[in-house]
Backbone as JSON Lines, residues from 0, in Angstrom:
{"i":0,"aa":"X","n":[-51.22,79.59,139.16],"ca":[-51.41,79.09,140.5],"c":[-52.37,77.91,140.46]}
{"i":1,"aa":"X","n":[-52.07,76.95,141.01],"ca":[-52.78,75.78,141.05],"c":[-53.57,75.62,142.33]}
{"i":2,"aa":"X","n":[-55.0,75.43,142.09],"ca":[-55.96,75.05,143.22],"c":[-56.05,74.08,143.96]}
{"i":3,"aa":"X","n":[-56.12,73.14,145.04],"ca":[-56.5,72.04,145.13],"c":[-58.34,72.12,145.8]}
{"i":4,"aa":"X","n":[-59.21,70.66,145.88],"ca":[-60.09,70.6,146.26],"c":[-60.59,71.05,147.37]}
{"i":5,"aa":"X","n":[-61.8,71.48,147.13],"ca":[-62.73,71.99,148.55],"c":[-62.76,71.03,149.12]}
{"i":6,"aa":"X","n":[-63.63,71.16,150.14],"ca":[-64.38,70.46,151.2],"c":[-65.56,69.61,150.45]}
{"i":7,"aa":"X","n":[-66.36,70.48,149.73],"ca":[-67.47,70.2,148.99],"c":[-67.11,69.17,148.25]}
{"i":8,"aa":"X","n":[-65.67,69.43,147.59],"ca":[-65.42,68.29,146.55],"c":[-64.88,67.04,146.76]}
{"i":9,"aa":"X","n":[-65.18,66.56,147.75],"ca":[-64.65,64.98,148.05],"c":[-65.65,64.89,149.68]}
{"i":10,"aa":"X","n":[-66.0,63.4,149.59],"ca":[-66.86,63.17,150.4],"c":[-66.1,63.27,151.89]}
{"i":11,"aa":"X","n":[-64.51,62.78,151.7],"ca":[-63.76,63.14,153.41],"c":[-62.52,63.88,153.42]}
{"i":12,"aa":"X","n":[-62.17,64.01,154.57],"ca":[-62.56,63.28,155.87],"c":[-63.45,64.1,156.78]}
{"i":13,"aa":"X","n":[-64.29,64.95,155.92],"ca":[-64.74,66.03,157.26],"c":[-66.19,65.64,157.21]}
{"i":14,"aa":"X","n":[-66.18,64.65,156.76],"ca":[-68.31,63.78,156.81],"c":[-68.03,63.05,158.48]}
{"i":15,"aa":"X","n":[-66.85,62.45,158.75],"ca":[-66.73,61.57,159.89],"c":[-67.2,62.17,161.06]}
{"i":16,"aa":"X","n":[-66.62,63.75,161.04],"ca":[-66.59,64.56,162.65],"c":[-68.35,64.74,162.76]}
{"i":17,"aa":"X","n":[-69.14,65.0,161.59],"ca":[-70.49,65.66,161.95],"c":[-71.12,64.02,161.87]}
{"i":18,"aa":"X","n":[-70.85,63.36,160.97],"ca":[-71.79,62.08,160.6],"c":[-71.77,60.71,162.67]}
{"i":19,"aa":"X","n":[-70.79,60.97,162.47],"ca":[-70.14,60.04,163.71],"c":[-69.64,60.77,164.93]}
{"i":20,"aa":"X","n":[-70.4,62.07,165.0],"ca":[-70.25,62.99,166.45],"c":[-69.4,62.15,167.49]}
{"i":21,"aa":"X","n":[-70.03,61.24,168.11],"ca":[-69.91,60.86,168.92],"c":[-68.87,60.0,169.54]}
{"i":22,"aa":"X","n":[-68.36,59.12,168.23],"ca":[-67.46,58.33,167.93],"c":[-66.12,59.62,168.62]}
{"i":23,"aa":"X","n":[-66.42,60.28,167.91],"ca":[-65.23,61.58,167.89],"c":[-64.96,62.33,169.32]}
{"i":24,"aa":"X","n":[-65.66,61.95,170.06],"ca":[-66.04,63.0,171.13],"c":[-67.13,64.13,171.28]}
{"i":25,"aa":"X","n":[-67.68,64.13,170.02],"ca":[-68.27,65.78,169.77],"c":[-69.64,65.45,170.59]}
{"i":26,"aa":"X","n":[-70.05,66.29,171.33],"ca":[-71.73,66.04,172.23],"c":[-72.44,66.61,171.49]}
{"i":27,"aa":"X","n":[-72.71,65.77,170.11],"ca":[-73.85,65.91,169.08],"c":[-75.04,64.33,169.08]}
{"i":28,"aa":"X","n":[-75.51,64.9,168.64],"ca":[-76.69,63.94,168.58],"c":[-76.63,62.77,167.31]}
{"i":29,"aa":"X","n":[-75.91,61.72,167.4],"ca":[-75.78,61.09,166.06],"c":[-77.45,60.25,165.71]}
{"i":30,"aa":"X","n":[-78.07,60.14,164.49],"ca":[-79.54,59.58,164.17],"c":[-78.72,58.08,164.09]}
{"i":31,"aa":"X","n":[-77.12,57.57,164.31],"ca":[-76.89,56.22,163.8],"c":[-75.53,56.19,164.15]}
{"i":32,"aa":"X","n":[-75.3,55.09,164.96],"ca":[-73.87,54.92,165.21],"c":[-73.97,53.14,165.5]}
{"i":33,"aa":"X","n":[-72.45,53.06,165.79],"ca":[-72.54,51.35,165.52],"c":[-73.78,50.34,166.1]}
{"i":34,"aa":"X","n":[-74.34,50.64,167.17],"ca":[-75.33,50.03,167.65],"c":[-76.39,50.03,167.01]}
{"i":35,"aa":"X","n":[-76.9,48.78,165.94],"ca":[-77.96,48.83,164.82],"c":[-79.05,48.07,166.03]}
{"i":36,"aa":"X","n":[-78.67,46.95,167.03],"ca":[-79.48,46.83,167.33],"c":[-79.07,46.43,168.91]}
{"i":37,"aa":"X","n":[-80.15,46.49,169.53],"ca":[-79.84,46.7,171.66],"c":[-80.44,45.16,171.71]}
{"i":38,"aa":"X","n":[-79.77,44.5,173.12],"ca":[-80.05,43.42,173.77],"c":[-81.39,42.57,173.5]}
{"i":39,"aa":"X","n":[-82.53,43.61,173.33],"ca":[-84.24,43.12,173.32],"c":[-84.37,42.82,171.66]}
{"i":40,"aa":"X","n":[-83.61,42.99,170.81],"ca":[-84.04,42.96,169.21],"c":[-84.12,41.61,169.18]}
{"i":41,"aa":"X","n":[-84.96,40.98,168.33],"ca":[-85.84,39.47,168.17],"c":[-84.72,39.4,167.18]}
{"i":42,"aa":"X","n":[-83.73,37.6,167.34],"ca":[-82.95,37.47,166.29],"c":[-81.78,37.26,166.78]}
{"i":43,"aa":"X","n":[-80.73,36.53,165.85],"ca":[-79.42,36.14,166.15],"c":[-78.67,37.51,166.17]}
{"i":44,"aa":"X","n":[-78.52,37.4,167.71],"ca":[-77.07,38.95,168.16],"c":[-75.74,38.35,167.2]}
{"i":45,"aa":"X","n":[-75.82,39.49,166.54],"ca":[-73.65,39.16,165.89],"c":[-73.16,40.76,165.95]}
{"i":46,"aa":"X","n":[-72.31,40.59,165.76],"ca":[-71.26,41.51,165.55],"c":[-70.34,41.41,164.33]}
{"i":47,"aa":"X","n":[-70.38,42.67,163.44],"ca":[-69.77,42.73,162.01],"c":[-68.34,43.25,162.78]}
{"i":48,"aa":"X","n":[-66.86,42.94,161.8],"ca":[-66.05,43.64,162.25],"c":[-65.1,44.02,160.92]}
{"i":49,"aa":"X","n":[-64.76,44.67,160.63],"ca":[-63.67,44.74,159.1],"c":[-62.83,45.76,159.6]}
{"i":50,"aa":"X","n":[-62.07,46.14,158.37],"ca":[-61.02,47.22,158.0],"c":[-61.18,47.34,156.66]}
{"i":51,"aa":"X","n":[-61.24,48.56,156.35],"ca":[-60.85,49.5,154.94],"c":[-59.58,49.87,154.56]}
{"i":52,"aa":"X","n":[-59.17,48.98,153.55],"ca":[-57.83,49.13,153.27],"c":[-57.77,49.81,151.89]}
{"i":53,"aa":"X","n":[-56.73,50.65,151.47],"ca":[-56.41,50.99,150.07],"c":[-55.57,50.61,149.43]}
{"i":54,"aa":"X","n":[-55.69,51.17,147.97],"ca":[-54.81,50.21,147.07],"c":[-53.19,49.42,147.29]}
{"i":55,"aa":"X","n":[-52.83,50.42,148.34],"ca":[-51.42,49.79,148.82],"c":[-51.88,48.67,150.06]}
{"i":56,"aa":"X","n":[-52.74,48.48,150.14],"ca":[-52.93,47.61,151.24],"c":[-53.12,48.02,152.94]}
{"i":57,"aa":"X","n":[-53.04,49.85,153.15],"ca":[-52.83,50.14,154.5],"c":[-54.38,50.0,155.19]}
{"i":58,"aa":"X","n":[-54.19,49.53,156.17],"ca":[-56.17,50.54,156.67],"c":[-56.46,51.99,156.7]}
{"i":59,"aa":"X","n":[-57.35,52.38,156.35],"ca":[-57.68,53.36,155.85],"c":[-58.16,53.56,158.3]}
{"i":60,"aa":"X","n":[-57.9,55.2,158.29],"ca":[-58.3,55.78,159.68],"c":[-59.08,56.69,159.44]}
{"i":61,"aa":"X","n":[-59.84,57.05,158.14],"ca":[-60.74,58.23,158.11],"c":[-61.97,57.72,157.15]}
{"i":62,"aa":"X","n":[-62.2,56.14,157.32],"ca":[-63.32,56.26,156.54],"c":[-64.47,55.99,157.56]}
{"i":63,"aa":"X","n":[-66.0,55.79,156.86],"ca":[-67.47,56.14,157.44],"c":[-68.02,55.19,156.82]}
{"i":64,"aa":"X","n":[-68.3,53.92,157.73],"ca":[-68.9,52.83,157.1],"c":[-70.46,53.07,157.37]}
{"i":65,"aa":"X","n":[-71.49,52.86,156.23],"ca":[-72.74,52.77,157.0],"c":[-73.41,51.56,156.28]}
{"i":66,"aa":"X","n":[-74.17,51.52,157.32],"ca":[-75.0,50.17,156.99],"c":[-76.7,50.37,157.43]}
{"i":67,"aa":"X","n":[-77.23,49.64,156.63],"ca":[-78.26,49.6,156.14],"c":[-78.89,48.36,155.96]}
{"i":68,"aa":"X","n":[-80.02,47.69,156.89],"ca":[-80.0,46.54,156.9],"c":[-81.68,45.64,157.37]}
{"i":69,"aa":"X","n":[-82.34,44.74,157.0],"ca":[-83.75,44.82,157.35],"c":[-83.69,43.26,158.93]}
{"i":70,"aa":"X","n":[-84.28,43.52,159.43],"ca":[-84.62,42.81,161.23],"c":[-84.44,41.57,161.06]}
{"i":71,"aa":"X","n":[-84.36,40.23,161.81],"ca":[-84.51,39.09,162.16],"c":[-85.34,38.76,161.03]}
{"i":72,"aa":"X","n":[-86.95,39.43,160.63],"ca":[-87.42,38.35,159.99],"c":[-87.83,39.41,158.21]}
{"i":73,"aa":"X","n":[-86.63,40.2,158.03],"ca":[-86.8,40.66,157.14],"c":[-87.35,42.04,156.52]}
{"i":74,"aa":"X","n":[-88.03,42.42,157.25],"ca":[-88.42,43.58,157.31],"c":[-87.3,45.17,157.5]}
{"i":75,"aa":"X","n":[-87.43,45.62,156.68],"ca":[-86.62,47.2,156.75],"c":[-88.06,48.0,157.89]}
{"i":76,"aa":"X","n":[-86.82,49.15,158.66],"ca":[-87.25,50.07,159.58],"c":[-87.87,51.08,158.84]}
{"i":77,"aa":"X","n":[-89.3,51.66,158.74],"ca":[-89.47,52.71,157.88],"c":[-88.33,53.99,158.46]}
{"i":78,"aa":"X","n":[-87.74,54.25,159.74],"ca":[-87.43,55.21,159.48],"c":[-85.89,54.72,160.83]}
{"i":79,"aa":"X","n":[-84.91,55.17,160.96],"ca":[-84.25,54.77,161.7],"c":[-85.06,55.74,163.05]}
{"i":80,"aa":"X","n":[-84.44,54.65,164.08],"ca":[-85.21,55.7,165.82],"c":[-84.15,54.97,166.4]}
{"i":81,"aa":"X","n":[-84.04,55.41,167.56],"ca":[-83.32,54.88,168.94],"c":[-83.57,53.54,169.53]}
{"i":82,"aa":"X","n":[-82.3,52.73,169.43],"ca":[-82.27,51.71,169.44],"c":[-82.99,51.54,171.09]}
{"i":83,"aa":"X","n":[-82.92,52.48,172.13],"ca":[-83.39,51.99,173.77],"c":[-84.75,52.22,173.26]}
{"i":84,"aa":"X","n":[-85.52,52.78,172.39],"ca":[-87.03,52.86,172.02],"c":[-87.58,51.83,171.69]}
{"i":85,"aa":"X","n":[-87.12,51.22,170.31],"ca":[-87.42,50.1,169.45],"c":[-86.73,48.57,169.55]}
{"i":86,"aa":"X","n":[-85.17,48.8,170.04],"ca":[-84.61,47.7,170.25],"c":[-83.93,47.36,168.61]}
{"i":87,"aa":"X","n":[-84.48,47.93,167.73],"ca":[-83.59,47.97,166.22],"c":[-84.11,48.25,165.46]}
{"i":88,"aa":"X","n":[-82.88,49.45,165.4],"ca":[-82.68,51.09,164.2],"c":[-82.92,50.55,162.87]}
{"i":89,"aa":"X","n":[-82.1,49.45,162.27],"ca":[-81.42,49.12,160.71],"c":[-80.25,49.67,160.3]}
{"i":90,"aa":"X","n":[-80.27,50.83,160.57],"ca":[-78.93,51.88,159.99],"c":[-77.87,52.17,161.31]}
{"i":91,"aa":"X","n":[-76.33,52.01,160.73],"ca":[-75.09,51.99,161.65],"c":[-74.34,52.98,161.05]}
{"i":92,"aa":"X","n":[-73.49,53.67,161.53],"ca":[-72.14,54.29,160.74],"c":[-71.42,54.06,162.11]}
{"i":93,"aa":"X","n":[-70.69,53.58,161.81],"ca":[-69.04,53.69,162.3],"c":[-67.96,54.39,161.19]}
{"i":94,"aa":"X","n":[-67.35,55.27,161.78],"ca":[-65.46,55.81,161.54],"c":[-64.65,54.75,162.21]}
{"i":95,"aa":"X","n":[-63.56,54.72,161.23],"ca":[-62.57,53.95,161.16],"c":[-61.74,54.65,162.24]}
{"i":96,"aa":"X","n":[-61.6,56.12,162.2],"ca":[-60.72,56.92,163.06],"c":[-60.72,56.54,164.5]}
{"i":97,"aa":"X","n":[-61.4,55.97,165.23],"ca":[-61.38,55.83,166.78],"c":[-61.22,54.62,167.46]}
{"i":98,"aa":"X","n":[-60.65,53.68,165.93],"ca":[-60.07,52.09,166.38],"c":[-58.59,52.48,166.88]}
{"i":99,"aa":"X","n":[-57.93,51.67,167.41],"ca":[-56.27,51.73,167.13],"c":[-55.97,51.26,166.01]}
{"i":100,"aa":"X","n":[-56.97,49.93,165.47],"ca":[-56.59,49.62,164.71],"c":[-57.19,49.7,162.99]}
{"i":101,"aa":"X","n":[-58.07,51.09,163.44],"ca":[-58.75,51.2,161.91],"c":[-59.94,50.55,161.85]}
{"i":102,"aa":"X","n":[-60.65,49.92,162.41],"ca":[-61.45,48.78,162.88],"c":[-63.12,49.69,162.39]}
{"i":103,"aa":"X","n":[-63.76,48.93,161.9],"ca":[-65.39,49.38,161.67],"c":[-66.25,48.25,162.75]}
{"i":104,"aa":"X","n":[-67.22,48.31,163.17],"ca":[-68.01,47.3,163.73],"c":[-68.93,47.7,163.95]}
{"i":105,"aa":"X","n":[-70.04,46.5,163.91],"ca":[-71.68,46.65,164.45],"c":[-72.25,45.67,164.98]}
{"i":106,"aa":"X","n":[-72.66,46.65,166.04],"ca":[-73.22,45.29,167.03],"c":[-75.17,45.24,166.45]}
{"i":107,"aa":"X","n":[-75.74,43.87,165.71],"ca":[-76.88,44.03,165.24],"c":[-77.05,42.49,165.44]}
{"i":108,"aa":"X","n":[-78.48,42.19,164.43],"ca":[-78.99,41.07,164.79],"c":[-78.73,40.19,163.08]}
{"i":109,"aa":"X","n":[-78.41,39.23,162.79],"ca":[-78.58,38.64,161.52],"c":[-79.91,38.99,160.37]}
{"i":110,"aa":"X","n":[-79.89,39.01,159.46],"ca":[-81.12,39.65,158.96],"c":[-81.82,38.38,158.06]}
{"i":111,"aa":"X","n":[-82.82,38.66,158.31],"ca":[-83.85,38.05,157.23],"c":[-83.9,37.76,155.81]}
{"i":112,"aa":"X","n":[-84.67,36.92,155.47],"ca":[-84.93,37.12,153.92],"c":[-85.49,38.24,153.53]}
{"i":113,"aa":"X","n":[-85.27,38.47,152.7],"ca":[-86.5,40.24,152.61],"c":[-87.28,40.03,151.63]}
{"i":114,"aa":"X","n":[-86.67,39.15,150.39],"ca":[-88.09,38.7,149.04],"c":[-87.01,37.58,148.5]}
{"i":115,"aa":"X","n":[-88.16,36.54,147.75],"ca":[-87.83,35.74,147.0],"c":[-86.19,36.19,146.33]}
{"i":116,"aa":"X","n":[-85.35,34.84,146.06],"ca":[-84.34,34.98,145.36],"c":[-83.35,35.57,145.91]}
{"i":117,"aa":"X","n":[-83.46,35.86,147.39],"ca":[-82.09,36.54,147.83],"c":[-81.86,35.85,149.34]}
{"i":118,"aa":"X","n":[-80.37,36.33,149.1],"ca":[-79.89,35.45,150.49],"c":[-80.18,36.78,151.86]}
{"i":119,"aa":"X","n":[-79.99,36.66,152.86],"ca":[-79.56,37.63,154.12],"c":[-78.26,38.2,153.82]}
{"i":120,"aa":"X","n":[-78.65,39.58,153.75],"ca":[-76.97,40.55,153.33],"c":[-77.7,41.89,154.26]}
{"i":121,"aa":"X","n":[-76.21,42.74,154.09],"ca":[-76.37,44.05,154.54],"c":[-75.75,44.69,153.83]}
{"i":122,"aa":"X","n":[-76.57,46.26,153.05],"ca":[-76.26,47.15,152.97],"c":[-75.2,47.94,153.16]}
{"i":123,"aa":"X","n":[-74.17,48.31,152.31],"ca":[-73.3,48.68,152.83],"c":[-72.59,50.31,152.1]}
{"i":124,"aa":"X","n":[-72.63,51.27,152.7],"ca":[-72.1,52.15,151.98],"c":[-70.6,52.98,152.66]}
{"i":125,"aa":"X","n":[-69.63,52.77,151.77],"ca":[-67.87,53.3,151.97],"c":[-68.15,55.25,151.41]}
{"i":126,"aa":"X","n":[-67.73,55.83,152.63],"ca":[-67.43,57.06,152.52],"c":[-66.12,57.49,152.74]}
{"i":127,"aa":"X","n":[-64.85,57.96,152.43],"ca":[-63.27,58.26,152.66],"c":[-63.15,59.44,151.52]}
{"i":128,"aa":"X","n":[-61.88,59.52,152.38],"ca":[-61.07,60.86,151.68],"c":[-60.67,60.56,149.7]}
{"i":129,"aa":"X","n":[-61.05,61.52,149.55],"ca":[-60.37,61.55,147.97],"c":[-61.31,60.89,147.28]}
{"i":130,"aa":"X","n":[-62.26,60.53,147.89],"ca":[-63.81,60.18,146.88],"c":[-64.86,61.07,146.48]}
{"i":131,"aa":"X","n":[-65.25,60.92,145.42],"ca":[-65.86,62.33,145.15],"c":[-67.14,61.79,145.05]}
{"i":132,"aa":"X","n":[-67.45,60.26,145.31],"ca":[-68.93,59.71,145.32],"c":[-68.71,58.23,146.46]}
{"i":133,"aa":"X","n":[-69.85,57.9,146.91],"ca":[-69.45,56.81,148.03],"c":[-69.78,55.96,146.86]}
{"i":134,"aa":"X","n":[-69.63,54.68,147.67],"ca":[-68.79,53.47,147.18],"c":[-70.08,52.53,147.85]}
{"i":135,"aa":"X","n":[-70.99,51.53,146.84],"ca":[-71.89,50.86,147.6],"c":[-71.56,49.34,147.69]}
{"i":136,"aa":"X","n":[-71.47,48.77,148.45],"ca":[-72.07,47.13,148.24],"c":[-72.47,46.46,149.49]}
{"i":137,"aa":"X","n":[-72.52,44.87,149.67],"ca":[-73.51,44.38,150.2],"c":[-72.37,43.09,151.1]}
{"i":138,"aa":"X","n":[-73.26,43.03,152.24],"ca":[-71.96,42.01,152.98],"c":[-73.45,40.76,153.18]}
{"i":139,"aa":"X","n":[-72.39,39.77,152.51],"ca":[-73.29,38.49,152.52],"c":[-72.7,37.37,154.23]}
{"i":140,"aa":"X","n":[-73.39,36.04,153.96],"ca":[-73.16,35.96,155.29],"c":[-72.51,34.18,154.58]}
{"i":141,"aa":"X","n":[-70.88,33.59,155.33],"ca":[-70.51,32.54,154.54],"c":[-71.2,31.42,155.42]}
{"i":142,"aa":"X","n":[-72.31,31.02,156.11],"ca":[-72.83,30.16,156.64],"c":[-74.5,29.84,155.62]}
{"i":143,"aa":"X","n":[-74.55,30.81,154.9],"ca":[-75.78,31.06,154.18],"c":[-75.76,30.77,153.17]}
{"i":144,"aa":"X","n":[-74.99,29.63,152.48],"ca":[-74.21,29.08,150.71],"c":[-75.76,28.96,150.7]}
{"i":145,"aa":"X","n":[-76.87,27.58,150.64],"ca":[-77.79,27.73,150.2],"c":[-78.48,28.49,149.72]}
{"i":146,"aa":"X","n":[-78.49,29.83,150.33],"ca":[-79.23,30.84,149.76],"c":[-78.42,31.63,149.38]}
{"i":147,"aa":"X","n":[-77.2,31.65,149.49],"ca":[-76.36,32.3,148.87],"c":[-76.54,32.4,146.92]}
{"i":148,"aa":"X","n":[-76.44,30.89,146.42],"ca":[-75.88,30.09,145.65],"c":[-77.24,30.77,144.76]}
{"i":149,"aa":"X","n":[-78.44,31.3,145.3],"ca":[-79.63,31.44,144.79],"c":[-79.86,32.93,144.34]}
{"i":150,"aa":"X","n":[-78.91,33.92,145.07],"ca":[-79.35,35.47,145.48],"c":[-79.11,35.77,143.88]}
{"i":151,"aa":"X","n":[-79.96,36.95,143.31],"ca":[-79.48,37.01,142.35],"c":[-78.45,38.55,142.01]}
{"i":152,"aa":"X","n":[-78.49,38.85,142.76],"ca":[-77.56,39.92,143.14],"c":[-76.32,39.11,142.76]}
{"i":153,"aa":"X","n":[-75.77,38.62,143.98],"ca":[-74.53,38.32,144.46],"c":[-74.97,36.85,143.05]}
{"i":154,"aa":"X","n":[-75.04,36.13,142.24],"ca":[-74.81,35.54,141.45],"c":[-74.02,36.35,140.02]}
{"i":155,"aa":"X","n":[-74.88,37.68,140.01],"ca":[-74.67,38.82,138.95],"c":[-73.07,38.67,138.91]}
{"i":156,"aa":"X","n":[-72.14,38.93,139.67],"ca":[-71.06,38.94,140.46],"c":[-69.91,37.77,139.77]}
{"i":157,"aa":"X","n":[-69.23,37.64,139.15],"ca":[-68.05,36.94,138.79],"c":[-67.66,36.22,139.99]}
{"i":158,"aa":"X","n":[-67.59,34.63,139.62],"ca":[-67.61,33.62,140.69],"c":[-66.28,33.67,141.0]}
{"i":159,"aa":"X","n":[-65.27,34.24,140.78],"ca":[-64.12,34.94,141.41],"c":[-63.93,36.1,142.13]}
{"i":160,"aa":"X","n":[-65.0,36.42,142.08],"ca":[-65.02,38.36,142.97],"c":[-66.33,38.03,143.71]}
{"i":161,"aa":"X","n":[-66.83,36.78,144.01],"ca":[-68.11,37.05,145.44],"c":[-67.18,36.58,146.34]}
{"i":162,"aa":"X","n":[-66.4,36.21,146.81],"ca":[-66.13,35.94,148.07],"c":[-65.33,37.11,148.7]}
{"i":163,"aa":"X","n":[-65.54,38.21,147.77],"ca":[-64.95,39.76,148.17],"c":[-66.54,40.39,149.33]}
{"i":164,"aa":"X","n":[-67.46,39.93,148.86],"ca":[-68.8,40.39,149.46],"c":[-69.3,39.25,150.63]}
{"i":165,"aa":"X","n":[-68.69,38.11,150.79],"ca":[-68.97,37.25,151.88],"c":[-68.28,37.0,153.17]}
{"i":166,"aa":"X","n":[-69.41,37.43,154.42],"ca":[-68.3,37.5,155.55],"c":[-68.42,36.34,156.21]}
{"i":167,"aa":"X","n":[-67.31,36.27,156.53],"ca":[-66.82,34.55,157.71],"c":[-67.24,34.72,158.99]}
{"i":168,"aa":"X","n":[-67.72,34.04,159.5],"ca":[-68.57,33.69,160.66],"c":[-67.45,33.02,161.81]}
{"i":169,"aa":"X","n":[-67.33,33.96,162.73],"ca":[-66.66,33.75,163.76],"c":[-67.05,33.5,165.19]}
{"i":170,"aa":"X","n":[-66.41,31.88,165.88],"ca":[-66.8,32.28,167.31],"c":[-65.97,32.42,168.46]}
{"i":171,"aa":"X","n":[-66.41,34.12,168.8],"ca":[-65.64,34.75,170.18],"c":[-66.07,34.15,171.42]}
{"i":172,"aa":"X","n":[-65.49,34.95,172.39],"ca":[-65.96,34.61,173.58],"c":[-67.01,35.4,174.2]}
{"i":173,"aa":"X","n":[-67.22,36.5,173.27],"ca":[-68.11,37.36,173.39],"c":[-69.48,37.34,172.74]}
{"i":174,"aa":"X","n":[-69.69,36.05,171.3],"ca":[-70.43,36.08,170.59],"c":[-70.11,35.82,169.42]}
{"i":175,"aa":"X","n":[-71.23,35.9,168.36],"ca":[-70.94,35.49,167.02],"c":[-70.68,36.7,166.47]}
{"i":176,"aa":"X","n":[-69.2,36.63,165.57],"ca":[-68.79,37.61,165.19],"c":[-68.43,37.05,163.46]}
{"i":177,"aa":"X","n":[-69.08,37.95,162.66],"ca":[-68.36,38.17,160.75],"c":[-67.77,38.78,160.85]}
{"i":178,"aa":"X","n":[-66.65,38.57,160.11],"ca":[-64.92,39.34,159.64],"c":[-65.44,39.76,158.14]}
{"i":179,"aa":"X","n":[-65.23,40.59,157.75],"ca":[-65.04,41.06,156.53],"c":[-64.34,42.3,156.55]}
{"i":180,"aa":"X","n":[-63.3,42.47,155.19],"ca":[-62.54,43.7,154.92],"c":[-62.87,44.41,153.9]}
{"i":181,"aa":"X","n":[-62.82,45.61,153.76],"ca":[-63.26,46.29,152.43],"c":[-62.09,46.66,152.09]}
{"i":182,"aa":"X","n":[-61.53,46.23,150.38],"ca":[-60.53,46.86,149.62],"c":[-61.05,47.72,148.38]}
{"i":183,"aa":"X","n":[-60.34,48.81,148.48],"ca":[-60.51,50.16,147.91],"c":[-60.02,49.62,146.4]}
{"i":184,"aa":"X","n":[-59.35,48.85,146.25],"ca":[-58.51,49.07,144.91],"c":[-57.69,47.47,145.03]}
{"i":185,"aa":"X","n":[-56.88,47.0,144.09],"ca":[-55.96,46.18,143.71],"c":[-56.35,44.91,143.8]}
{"i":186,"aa":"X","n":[-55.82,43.92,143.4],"ca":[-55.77,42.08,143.13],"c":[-57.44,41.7,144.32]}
{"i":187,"aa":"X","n":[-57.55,42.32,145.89],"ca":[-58.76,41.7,146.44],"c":[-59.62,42.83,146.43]}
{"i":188,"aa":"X","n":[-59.55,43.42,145.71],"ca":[-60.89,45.2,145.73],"c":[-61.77,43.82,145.7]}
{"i":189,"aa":"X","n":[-62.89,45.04,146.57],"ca":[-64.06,44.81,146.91],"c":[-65.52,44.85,145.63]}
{"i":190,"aa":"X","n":[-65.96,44.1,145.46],"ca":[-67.21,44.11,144.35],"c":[-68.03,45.83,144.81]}
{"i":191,"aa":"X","n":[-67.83,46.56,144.02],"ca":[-69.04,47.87,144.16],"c":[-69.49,47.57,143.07]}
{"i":192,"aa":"X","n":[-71.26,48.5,143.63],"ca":[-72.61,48.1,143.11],"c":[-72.69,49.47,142.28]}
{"i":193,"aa":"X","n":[-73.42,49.76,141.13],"ca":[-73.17,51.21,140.23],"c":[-74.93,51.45,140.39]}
{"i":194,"aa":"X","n":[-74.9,51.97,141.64],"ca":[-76.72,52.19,142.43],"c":[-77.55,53.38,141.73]}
């Protein structure tokens, strides 16, 4: 008789319902959901937006994006709190499950330098089904080449596979919005970090 995997043994899809309560409907208390930062946060308002696609190319509807990210002038949150308290958390998770279209987003502020040698990026960690460990990397910003060109992270990176980690700068009618997609696998997979 052949077993298949627990719950325990793969990070989804059942991290989304407790991690992203709210997203879901559930009247739980989430410590982090897309709103990294509220109206009063000091700093350029944008909005991140992607899709998680897998190796065949579909969007993924059950993954748990989180992000992780330091303020306007660089600084990380010692601890995430409520964005109507502080005006900005650092840390986001969005599920893919409650787009129509698969859709991740965060509404936050552009981030800072944080130390010598690096450009403004965010933190980024991929949680989905059939992973038995999350998936890390970093979303750079494509208006930021100067300091891009300098980071030494994103230099580490095969000058054919950074523009997998750089998001395009878009303008809505709603605001400044970065596009970036995360690929799981094939010809545009996404650069992961081995943390």
């Amino acid at each position: 008789m052949a077993y298949g995997e627990t719950p325990s043994q793969t990070v989804g899809p059942y991290f989304a319902y407790g991690l992203t309560a709210g997203q879901y409907g559930y009247d739980f208390t989430d410590i982090a959901d897309p709103v990294v930062a509220g109206p009063d946060a000091k700093g350029e308002h944008i909005r991140i937006t992607g899709t998680v696609f897998d190796a065949e190319g579909n969007p993924v509807n059950d993954a748990m994006i989180e992000i992780w990210q330091a303020d306007a002038d660089g600084v990380y949150s010692e601890k995430p709190v409520d964005v109507a308290d502080a005006g900005f958390r650092g840390l986001g998770r969005c599920g893919t499950g409650t787009d129509a279209k698969n859709r991740f987003w965060f509404d936050t502020v552009k981030p800072g330098v944080v130390a010598d040698a690096q450009a403004p990026f965010v933190n980024v960690i991929v949680f989905m089904r059939g992973m038995l460990v999350h998936a890390f990397t970093r979303f750079y910003f494509d208006d930021e080449a100067e300091l891009n060109a300098t980071d030494t992270v994103l230099q580490s990176v095969p000058a054919d596979r950074r523009d997998t980690l750089i998001a395009k700068r878009v303008e809505t009618p709603s605001g400044i919005e970065y596009r970036i997609d995360i690929h799981m696998q094939g010809d545009a997979e996404t650069v992961f970090f081995d943390v």
